[in-house]
Tab-separated table of C-alpha atoms in Angstrom:
chain	number	residue	atom	x	y	z
N	1	MET	CA	1.994	-19.504	17.729
N	2	PRO	CA	1.593	-15.861	18.766
N	3	GLU	CA	2.438	-14.921	22.350
N	4	GLY	CA	-0.416	-14.971	24.808
N	5	ALA	CA	-2.445	-17.523	22.843
N	6	ALA	CA	-3.434	-20.839	24.341
N	7	ARG	CA	-1.949	-23.841	22.582
N	8	ALA	CA	-4.506	-26.008	20.865
N	9	GLY	CA	-4.144	-28.848	18.417
N	10	PRO	CA	-5.512	-28.195	14.935
N	11	LEU	CA	-9.054	-29.442	14.475
N	12	ARG	CA	-8.895	-29.473	10.680
N	13	PRO	CA	-6.149	-30.014	8.130
N	14	MET	CA	-3.606	-27.215	8.256
N	15	GLU	CA	-2.860	-27.697	4.571
N	16	PRO	CA	-4.372	-29.783	1.750
N	17	PRO	CA	-3.778	-33.530	2.083
N	18	PRO	CA	-1.912	-35.329	-0.719
N	19	ALA	CA	-4.147	-35.373	-3.783
N	20	SER	CA	-3.870	-39.141	-4.185
N	21	ALA	CA	-5.286	-39.672	-0.682
N	22	ASP	CA	-8.393	-37.564	-1.267
N	23	LEU	CA	-10.236	-38.706	-4.393
N	24	GLY	CA	-13.847	-38.779	-3.136
N	25	SER	CA	-16.201	-41.462	-1.852
N	26	SER	CA	-18.940	-41.569	-4.516
N	27	ASP	CA	-19.050	-41.665	-8.298
N	28	TRP	CA	-20.255	-38.087	-8.664
N	29	GLU	CA	-17.717	-36.768	-6.136
N	30	ARG	CA	-14.857	-38.563	-7.867
N	31	ALA	CA	-15.960	-37.092	-11.198
N	32	LEU	CA	-16.087	-33.621	-9.625
N	33	ILE	CA	-12.630	-33.914	-8.046
N	34	LYS	CA	-11.086	-35.219	-11.259
N	35	THR	CA	-12.512	-32.330	-13.292
N	36	MET	CA	-11.468	-29.681	-10.754
N	37	ARG	CA	-7.903	-30.926	-10.642
N	38	GLU	CA	-7.675	-31.167	-14.414
N	39	ARG	CA	-8.614	-27.480	-14.526
N	40	GLY	CA	-6.181	-26.536	-11.765
N	41	LEU	CA	-8.611	-25.195	-9.150
N	42	LEU	CA	-7.047	-24.159	-5.858
N	43	TRP	CA	-7.518	-26.377	-2.815
N	44	ARG	CA	-9.762	-23.829	-1.093
N	45	SER	CA	-11.903	-23.534	-4.225
N	46	GLU	CA	-12.022	-27.323	-4.431
N	47	SER	CA	-13.110	-27.555	-0.792
N	48	THR	CA	-15.799	-24.914	-1.333
N	49	TYR	CA	-17.187	-26.593	-4.456
N	50	ARG	CA	-17.208	-29.981	-2.748
N	51	GLY	CA	-19.051	-28.515	0.221
N	52	TRP	CA	-21.814	-27.080	-1.960
N	53	ALA	CA	-21.996	-30.291	-3.995
N	54	ALA	CA	-22.444	-32.362	-0.827
N	55	ARG	CA	-25.158	-29.999	0.427
N	56	PHE	CA	-26.947	-30.234	-2.938
N	57	ALA	CA	-26.689	-34.042	-2.845
N	58	ARG	CA	-28.421	-34.068	0.557
N	59	PHE	CA	-31.098	-31.758	-0.856
N	60	LEU	CA	-31.700	-34.259	-3.684
N	61	GLU	CA	-31.815	-37.437	-1.600
N	62	PRO	CA	-32.620	-40.180	-2.408
N	63	ARG	CA	-31.779	-39.194	-5.998
N	64	SER	CA	-28.191	-38.861	-7.219
N	65	PRO	CA	-26.689	-35.633	-8.642
N	66	TYR	CA	-26.372	-37.579	-11.922
N	67	ALA	CA	-30.179	-37.339	-12.159
N	68	ALA	CA	-30.396	-33.633	-11.267
N	69	SER	CA	-32.024	-31.105	-13.583
N	70	GLY	CA	-31.977	-27.350	-13.920
N	71	GLU	CA	-35.219	-27.222	-11.940
N	72	ASP	CA	-33.490	-28.998	-9.041
N	73	VAL	CA	-30.680	-26.449	-9.047
N	74	ALA	CA	-33.157	-23.569	-9.213
N	75	GLY	CA	-35.129	-25.058	-6.321
N	76	PHE	CA	-31.989	-25.423	-4.219
N	77	LEU	CA	-30.865	-21.834	-4.907
N	78	SER	CA	-34.334	-20.468	-4.150
N	79	ASP	CA	-34.388	-22.439	-0.907
N	80	LEU	CA	-31.107	-20.811	0.109
N	81	ALA	CA	-32.532	-17.345	-0.508
N	82	VAL	CA	-35.982	-17.854	1.040
N	83	LYS	CA	-35.356	-20.166	3.995
N	84	HIS	CA	-31.757	-19.370	4.829
N	85	ARG	CA	-31.558	-15.688	3.812
N	86	ILE	CA	-28.076	-16.049	2.409
N	87	SER	CA	-26.271	-13.135	0.797
N	88	PRO	CA	-26.099	-12.654	-2.984
N	89	ALA	CA	-22.379	-13.477	-2.889
N	90	THR	CA	-23.024	-16.783	-1.140
N	91	GLN	CA	-25.814	-17.655	-3.559
N	92	LYS	CA	-23.541	-16.858	-6.494
N	93	GLN	CA	-20.861	-19.107	-5.013
N	94	ALA	CA	-23.379	-21.946	-4.707
N	95	LEU	CA	-24.553	-21.355	-8.286
N	96	ASN	CA	-21.005	-21.470	-9.643
N	97	ALA	CA	-20.260	-24.649	-7.705
N	98	LEU	CA	-23.375	-26.461	-8.938
N	99	VAL	CA	-22.993	-25.364	-12.541
N	100	PHE	CA	-19.423	-26.686	-12.426
N	101	LEU	CA	-20.562	-29.954	-10.834
N	102	LEU	CA	-23.410	-30.677	-13.223
N	103	GLN	CA	-22.207	-29.230	-16.517
N	104	GLN	CA	-18.440	-29.634	-16.323
N	105	ALA	CA	-18.076	-32.755	-14.182
N	106	LEU	CA	-21.296	-34.721	-14.824
N	107	GLY	CA	-22.121	-33.538	-18.338
N	108	ARG	CA	-25.679	-32.379	-17.580
N	109	ASP	CA	-27.382	-29.628	-19.576
N	110	LEU	CA	-29.067	-27.280	-17.111
N	111	GLY	CA	-30.674	-24.914	-19.594
N	112	GLU	CA	-31.947	-21.561	-18.335
N	113	LEU	CA	-32.095	-21.293	-14.544
N	114	LYS	CA	-34.924	-19.298	-12.969
N	115	PHE	CA	-34.714	-18.961	-9.221
N	116	LYS	CA	-35.400	-16.520	-6.395
N	117	ARG	CA	-32.451	-14.171	-6.123
N	118	ALA	CA	-31.009	-13.393	-2.712
N	119	TYR	CA	-31.745	-9.822	-1.645
N	120	PRO	CA	-28.640	-7.656	-2.053
N	121	LYS	CA	-27.281	-6.070	1.104
N	122	GLU	CA	-24.967	-3.098	0.940
N	123	ARG	CA	-22.114	-3.593	3.399
N	124	VAL	CA	-19.375	-1.179	4.334
N	125	PRO	CA	-16.189	-2.507	5.921
N	126	THR	CA	-15.220	-1.958	9.526
N	127	VAL	CA	-12.217	0.359	9.651
N	128	LEU	CA	-10.094	1.551	12.552
N	129	SER	CA	-9.086	5.164	12.931
N	130	LYS	CA	-5.353	5.742	13.167
N	131	ALA	CA	-5.760	6.429	16.874
N	132	GLU	CA	-7.621	3.140	17.340
N	133	ALA	CA	-4.918	1.281	15.402
N	134	ARG	CA	-2.277	2.737	17.728
N	135	ARG	CA	-4.294	1.714	20.799
N	136	LEU	CA	-4.732	-1.800	19.417
N	137	PHE	CA	-1.012	-2.217	18.779
N	138	GLN	CA	-0.208	-0.946	22.270
N	139	GLN	CA	-2.085	-3.976	23.647
N	140	LEU	CA	0.080	-6.457	21.706
N	141	GLU	CA	3.692	-7.492	22.042
N	142	GLY	CA	6.401	-9.644	20.497
N	143	THR	CA	5.650	-11.669	17.397
N	144	THR	CA	1.903	-11.040	17.629
N	145	LEU	CA	2.503	-7.283	17.458
N	146	LEU	CA	4.822	-7.700	14.476
N	147	MET	CA	2.226	-9.811	12.669
N	148	ALA	CA	-0.561	-7.314	13.331
N	149	GLU	CA	1.526	-4.336	12.217
N	150	LEU	CA	2.597	-6.154	9.046
N	151	ALA	CA	-1.012	-7.096	8.240
N	152	TYR	CA	-1.978	-3.420	8.596
N	153	GLY	CA	1.163	-1.943	7.056
N	154	SER	CA	1.125	-4.191	3.950
N	155	GLY	CA	-2.607	-4.841	3.545
N	156	LEU	CA	-2.395	-8.621	3.921
N	157	ARG	CA	-5.229	-11.104	4.211
N	158	LEU	CA	-4.999	-13.461	7.182
N	159	MET	CA	-3.744	-16.500	5.274
N	160	GLU	CA	-1.356	-14.359	3.207
N	161	LEU	CA	0.212	-13.264	6.487
N	162	LEU	CA	0.368	-16.736	8.033
N	163	ARG	CA	1.733	-18.378	4.862
N	164	LEU	CA	4.468	-15.807	4.366
N	165	ARG	CA	7.771	-17.529	3.594
N	166	VAL	CA	11.319	-16.211	3.903
N	167	HIS	CA	11.817	-15.689	0.170
N	168	HIS	CA	8.602	-13.624	-0.062
N	169	LEU	CA	10.331	-10.739	1.745
N	170	ASP	CA	12.745	-8.372	-0.016
N	171	LEU	CA	13.781	-6.143	2.848
N	172	GLU	CA	16.473	-4.364	0.833
N	173	ARG	CA	13.866	-3.026	-1.577
N	174	ARG	CA	11.057	-2.841	1.028
N	175	LEU	CA	8.862	-5.195	-0.975
N	176	LEU	CA	6.686	-8.155	-0.045
N	177	THR	CA	5.443	-10.611	-2.670
N	178	VAL	CA	2.203	-12.453	-2.038
N	179	HIS	CA	2.343	-15.788	-3.886
N	180	GLY	CA	-0.892	-17.591	-4.653
N	181	GLY	CA	-3.181	-15.046	-3.026
N	182	LYS	CA	-6.922	-14.904	-3.589
N	183	GLY	CA	-7.697	-16.284	-7.033
N	184	ASN	CA	-4.231	-17.914	-7.064
N	185	LYS	CA	-2.738	-14.572	-8.109
N	186	ASP	CA	0.598	-13.057	-7.150
N	187	ARG	CA	1.041	-9.405	-6.252
N	188	VAL	CA	3.663	-7.109	-4.770
N	189	THR	CA	2.976	-4.775	-1.872
N	190	VAL	CA	5.014	-2.518	0.406
N	191	VAL	CA	6.974	-3.410	3.536
N	192	PRO	CA	6.646	-0.614	6.122
N	193	GLU	CA	9.958	1.117	6.758
N	194	ALA	CA	9.213	0.978	10.488
N	195	LEU	CA	9.191	-2.848	10.440
N	196	VAL	CA	12.333	-3.573	8.415
N	197	GLU	CA	14.729	-3.989	11.337
N	198	ARG	CA	12.236	-5.981	13.400
N	199	LEU	CA	11.591	-8.288	10.443
N	200	ARG	CA	15.345	-8.780	10.114
N	201	GLY	CA	15.421	-9.719	13.787
N	202	GLN	CA	12.564	-12.182	13.216
N	203	ILE	CA	14.481	-13.775	10.341
N	204	GLU	CA	17.591	-14.171	12.493
N	205	ARG	CA	15.573	-15.882	15.238
N	206	LEU	CA	14.146	-18.193	12.585
N	207	ARG	CA	17.641	-19.294	11.620
N	208	VAL	CA	18.127	-20.715	15.107
N	209	LEU	CA	14.789	-22.561	15.004
N	210	PHE	CA	15.547	-23.784	11.479
N	211	ALA	CA	18.885	-25.231	12.593
N	212	GLU	CA	17.222	-26.975	15.562
N	213	ASP	CA	14.544	-28.539	13.326
N	214	ARG	CA	17.142	-29.814	10.860
N	215	ALA	CA	19.241	-31.250	13.700
N	216	ALA	CA	16.130	-33.005	15.059
N	217	GLY	CA	15.457	-34.553	11.657
N	218	LEU	CA	12.002	-33.009	11.324
N	219	PRO	CA	10.268	-33.161	7.933
N	220	GLY	CA	10.359	-29.924	5.989
N	221	VAL	CA	7.546	-27.407	5.955
N	222	TRP	CA	4.452	-28.106	3.892
N	223	LEU	CA	4.644	-27.391	0.162
N	224	PRO	CA	1.913	-27.600	-2.493
N	225	ASP	CA	1.667	-30.994	-4.196
N	226	GLY	CA	3.288	-29.875	-7.444
N	227	LEU	CA	6.304	-28.323	-5.751
N	228	SER	CA	6.784	-31.197	-3.327
N	229	ARG	CA	6.852	-33.665	-6.207
N	230	LYS	CA	9.205	-31.600	-8.354
N	231	TYR	CA	11.487	-30.516	-5.497
N	232	PRO	CA	11.113	-33.125	-2.714
N	233	ALA	CA	13.799	-31.510	-0.530
N	234	ALA	CA	12.557	-27.928	-0.902
N	235	GLY	CA	10.634	-28.093	2.395
N	236	THR	CA	13.937	-28.335	4.267
N	237	SER	CA	15.440	-25.360	2.365
N	238	TRP	CA	15.879	-22.114	4.263
N	239	GLU	CA	14.058	-19.875	1.774
N	240	TRP	CA	10.832	-21.914	2.043
N	241	GLN	CA	10.485	-21.619	5.828
N	242	TRP	CA	7.511	-19.835	7.378
N	243	VAL	CA	8.225	-16.292	8.582
N	244	PHE	CA	5.749	-16.831	11.436
N	245	PRO	CA	6.032	-20.497	12.455
N	246	SER	CA	4.194	-22.177	15.281
N	247	ARG	CA	6.222	-22.449	18.467
N	248	GLU	CA	5.652	-26.196	18.673
N	249	THR	CA	5.375	-28.964	16.147
N	250	SER	CA	2.036	-30.721	15.640
N	251	ILE	CA	0.509	-33.540	13.645
N	252	ASP	CA	-1.565	-32.456	10.672
N	253	PRO	CA	-4.723	-34.616	10.730
N	254	GLY	CA	-4.914	-34.340	6.942
N	255	THR	CA	-1.536	-36.006	6.363
N	256	GLY	CA	-0.541	-37.541	9.705
N	257	ILE	CA	2.872	-35.863	9.424
N	258	LEU	CA	4.552	-34.290	12.459
N	259	ARG	CA	6.142	-31.032	11.310
N	260	ARG	CA	6.336	-27.338	12.107
N	261	HIS	CA	3.386	-25.427	10.675
N	262	HIS	CA	2.805	-21.719	10.404
N	263	ALA	CA	1.094	-19.939	13.300
N	264	LEU	CA	-2.526	-20.968	13.801
N	265	ASP	CA	-5.172	-18.679	12.351
N	266	GLY	CA	-7.470	-19.094	15.362
N	267	ALA	CA	-4.733	-18.151	17.820
N	268	PHE	CA	-3.937	-14.929	15.967
N	269	GLN	CA	-7.600	-14.014	15.539
N	270	ASN	CA	-8.192	-14.518	19.249
N	271	ALA	CA	-5.178	-12.380	20.135
N	272	ILE	CA	-6.538	-9.519	18.000
N	273	ARG	CA	-10.015	-9.771	19.551
N	274	GLN	CA	-8.625	-9.698	23.083
N	275	ALA	CA	-6.354	-6.740	22.282
N	276	ALA	CA	-9.326	-4.798	20.865
N	277	ARG	CA	-11.277	-5.369	24.092
N	278	ARG	CA	-8.361	-4.199	26.212
N	279	ALA	CA	-7.984	-1.130	23.971
N	280	VAL	CA	-11.701	-0.334	24.503
N	281	ILE	CA	-12.440	-0.240	20.770
N	282	ASP	CA	-16.194	-0.340	20.244
N	283	LYS	CA	-15.993	-2.203	16.947
N	284	ARG	CA	-15.805	-5.835	15.911
N	285	VAL	CA	-12.085	-6.109	15.239
N	286	THR	CA	-10.654	-9.033	13.265
N	287	PRO	CA	-7.379	-9.420	11.337
N	288	HIS	CA	-9.256	-8.477	8.139
N	289	VAL	CA	-10.162	-5.109	9.692
N	290	LEU	CA	-6.425	-4.324	9.604
N	291	ARG	CA	-6.449	-4.886	5.826
N	292	HIS	CA	-9.529	-2.669	5.403
N	293	SER	CA	-7.809	0.014	7.476
N	294	PHE	CA	-4.715	-0.184	5.241
N	295	GLY	CA	-6.773	0.555	2.117
N	296	THR	CA	-8.841	3.299	3.735
N	297	HIS	CA	-5.894	5.104	5.325
N	298	LEU	CA	-3.969	5.009	2.041
N	299	MET	CA	-6.858	6.688	0.242
N	300	GLU	CA	-7.300	9.216	3.040
N	301	SER	CA	-3.631	10.150	2.627
N	302	GLY	CA	-4.188	10.837	-1.087
N	303	ALA	CA	-3.052	7.567	-2.686
N	304	ASP	CA	-4.444	6.931	-6.159
N	305	ILE	CA	-7.288	4.394	-6.155
N	306	ARG	CA	-5.597	2.343	-8.902
N	307	THR	CA	-2.458	2.063	-6.794
N	308	VAL	CA	-4.492	0.932	-3.791
N	309	GLN	CA	-6.271	-1.614	-6.017
N	310	GLU	CA	-2.935	-3.112	-7.107
N	311	LEU	CA	-1.466	-3.196	-3.603
N	312	MET	CA	-4.551	-4.979	-2.263
N	313	GLY	CA	-4.922	-7.341	-5.201
N	314	HIS	CA	-8.526	-6.440	-6.072
N	315	ASP	CA	-9.716	-7.721	-9.454
N	316	ASP	CA	-12.419	-5.084	-9.724
N	317	ILE	CA	-11.898	-1.437	-8.853
N	318	ARG	CA	-15.438	-1.378	-7.467
N	319	THR	CA	-14.130	-3.489	-4.575
N	320	THR	CA	-11.562	-0.783	-3.815
N	321	GLN	CA	-14.151	1.991	-4.143
N	322	ILE	CA	-15.995	0.667	-1.083
N	323	TYR	CA	-13.339	2.421	1.026
N	324	THR	CA	-14.586	5.804	-0.188
N	325	HIS	CA	-17.697	5.164	1.930
N	326	VAL	CA	-15.739	4.927	5.169
N	327	MET	CA	-13.036	7.531	4.606
N	328	GLN	CA	-12.755	10.183	7.290
N	329	ARG	CA	-13.352	12.839	4.660
N	330	PRO	CA	-15.385	11.247	1.862
N	331	GLY	CA	-16.329	13.261	-1.206
N	332	MET	CA	-13.145	15.354	-1.616
N	333	GLY	CA	-13.157	16.762	1.902
N	334	ILE	CA	-16.858	17.629	2.196
N	335	ARG	CA	-17.745	18.761	5.729
N	336	SER	CA	-21.006	18.341	7.554
N	337	PRO	CA	-23.114	21.546	7.530
N	338	LEU	CA	-23.284	21.315	11.317
N	339	ASP	CA	-19.534	22.016	11.458
N	340	GLY	CA	-20.192	25.382	9.769
N	341	LEU	CA	-22.507	26.698	12.468
N	342	ASP	CA	-21.248	29.143	15.079
N	343	HIS	CA	-21.419	26.984	18.205
N	344	GLY	CA	-19.915	29.781	20.301
N	345	ALA	CA	-22.891	32.154	19.904
N	346	PRO	CA	-25.297	32.259	22.866
N	347	PRO	CA	-28.796	30.891	22.382
N	348	PRO	CA	-31.518	33.489	21.603
N	349	PRO	CA	-33.387	34.858	24.634
N	350	ASP	CA	-36.624	33.244	25.654
N	351	GLN	CA	-39.464	35.147	24.014
N	352	GLY	CA	-42.064	33.921	26.480
N	353	GLY	CA	-43.899	31.902	23.854
N	354	LYS	CA	-44.603	34.942	21.643
N	355	ALA	CA	-44.331	34.480	17.898
């Protein structure tokens, strides 16, 4: 757990529970889970799809999703847009989840769907200036500072940072490999030169904690189901340990196992928010703002947009292009016309109202 954060027990599963212990409670949910796992969907995708399916089932009550039609799906999606004013991205997520549920899992033919589309909203990311980033980091210390600087310096998402394992770091070559990032994709990004020695120090401190956990007979760290079945002892291997572990062990409510987890996401998010307030930054600062700042500052320094796309793991270059809207000098260094006026010249004399 990062320094300065209050200790709190996890309120939700830290990691996915064993697949065999989570097979659903109704016929349609069991069919959905079976189909998702046969197709290899990630746990977070599975959780998202199940959430939308449950919400749709409540919308249909007392009918079952087995009896749902394309008109029901269209009505649900329109309701989301009209009554709940959801974003187009959220509506698309719901659409994908319900199409998967009904067509892939339940074998229903939905036909053509006609529904009210959510109104698109153009959003630009919140980005810190370099001066604001420095002020933010000055309000942090210890492991929390290292985590924040690595998130900014390598362009990591929150869970990519928290789930970083020892073998993901190649400090000799200044490389960091993100395994199973968004979309279950791997990518390689940079390790800031300024953090190499401090990361080495973090690794050495981990060795002491690792030895204590092994001496105490603690279970190994969490591993995905497939790995834990194939390599049951891998969780107690050094290379699989979290780079940023929690200070104390805790029981995962999803599995009931007492083990050492990675640092809590809520604790780190809270530490960043508090640091931003102390730094008097008049923006809503979250860990993801550090990732947005990484991409924007790279482009401001002249990095090629394709390179930035690869480092950040964007599927579509249009996602990377959003940073051109918040660059300090967008449009190839275009300046405001106000900056071209002679502000040093005195104002014209008062003509007494004469034309």
